[in-house]
PDB file of C-alpha atoms in Angstrom:
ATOM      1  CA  UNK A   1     102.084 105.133 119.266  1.00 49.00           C
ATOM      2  CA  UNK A   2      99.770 107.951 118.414  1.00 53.00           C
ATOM      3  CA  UNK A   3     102.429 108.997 115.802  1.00 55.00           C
ATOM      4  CA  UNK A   4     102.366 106.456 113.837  1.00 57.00           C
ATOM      5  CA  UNK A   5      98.773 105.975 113.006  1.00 59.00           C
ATOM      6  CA  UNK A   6      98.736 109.880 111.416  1.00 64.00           C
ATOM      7  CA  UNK A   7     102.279 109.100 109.740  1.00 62.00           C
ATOM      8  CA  UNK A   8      99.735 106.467 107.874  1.00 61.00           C
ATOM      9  CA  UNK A   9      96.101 108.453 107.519  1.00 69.00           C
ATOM     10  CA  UNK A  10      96.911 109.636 103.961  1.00 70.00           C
ATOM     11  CA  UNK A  11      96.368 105.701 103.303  1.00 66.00           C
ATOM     12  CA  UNK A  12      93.154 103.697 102.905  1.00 73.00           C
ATOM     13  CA  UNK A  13      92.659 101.799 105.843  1.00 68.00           C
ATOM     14  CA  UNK A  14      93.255  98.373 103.821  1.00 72.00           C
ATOM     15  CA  UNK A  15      96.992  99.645 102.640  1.00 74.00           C
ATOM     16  CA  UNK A  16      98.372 100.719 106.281  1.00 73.00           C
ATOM     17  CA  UNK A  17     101.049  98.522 107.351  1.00 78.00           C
ATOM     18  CA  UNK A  18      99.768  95.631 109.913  1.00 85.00           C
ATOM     19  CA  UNK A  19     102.550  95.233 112.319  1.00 88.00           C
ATOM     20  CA  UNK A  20     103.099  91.547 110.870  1.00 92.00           C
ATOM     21  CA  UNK A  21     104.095  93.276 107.941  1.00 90.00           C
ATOM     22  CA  UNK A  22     106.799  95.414 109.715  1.00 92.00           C
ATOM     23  CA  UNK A  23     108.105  92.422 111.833  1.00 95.00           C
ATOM     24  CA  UNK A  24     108.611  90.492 108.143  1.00 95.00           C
ATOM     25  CA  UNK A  25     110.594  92.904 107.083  1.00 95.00           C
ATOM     26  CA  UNK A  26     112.564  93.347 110.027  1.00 96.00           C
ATOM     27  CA  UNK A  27     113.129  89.530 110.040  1.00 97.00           C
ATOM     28  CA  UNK A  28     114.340  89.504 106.269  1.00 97.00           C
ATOM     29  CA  UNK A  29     116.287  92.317 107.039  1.00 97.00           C
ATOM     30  CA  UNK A  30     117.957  90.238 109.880  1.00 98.00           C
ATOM     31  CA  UNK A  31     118.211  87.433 107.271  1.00 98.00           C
ATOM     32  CA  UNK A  32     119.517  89.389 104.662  1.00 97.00           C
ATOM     33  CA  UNK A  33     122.566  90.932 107.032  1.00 97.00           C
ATOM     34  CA  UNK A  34     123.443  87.200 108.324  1.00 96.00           C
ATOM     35  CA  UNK A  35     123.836  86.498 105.193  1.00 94.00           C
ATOM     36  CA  UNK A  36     126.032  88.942 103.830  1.00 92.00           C
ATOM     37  CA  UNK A  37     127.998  89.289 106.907  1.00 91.00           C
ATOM     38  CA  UNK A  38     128.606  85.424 106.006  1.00 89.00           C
ATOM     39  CA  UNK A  39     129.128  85.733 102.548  1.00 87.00           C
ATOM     40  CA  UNK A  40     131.890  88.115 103.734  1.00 86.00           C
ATOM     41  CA  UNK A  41     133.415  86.236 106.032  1.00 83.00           C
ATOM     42  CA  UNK A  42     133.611  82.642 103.777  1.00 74.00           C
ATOM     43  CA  UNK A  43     134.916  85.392 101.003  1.00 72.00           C
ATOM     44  CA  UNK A  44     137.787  86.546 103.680  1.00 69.00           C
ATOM     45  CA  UNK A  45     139.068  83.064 103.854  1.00 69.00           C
ATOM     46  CA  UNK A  46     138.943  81.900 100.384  1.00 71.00           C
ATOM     47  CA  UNK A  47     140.865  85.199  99.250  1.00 71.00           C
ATOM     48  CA  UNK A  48     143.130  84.972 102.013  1.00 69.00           C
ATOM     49  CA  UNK A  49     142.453  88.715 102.825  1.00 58.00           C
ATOM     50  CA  UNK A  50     143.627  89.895 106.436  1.00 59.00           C
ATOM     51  CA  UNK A  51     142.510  92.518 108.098  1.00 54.00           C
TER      52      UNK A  51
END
């Protein structure tokens, strides 16, 4: 996108974000919302909350 390489310019060209970098952090975001959403869920049953 020719958007997103200005957003960036203000940045020497070996600090830009690499797309690998952007699909890590979409993965550990991913990760990081399983997890919760799990946490919440084994947390639900223990406490006997209903919903």
């Amino acid at each position: 996108m020719a958007g997103e390489s200005s957003l960036f310019k203000f940045l020497s060209p070996g600090r830009r974000f690499q797309s690998t970098d952007i699909q890590a952090a979409a993965g550990w975001g991913v990760a990081a919302a399983t997890t919760a959403l799990w946490v919440i869920q084994d947390a639900s049953i223990f406490l006997k909350i209903d919903s």
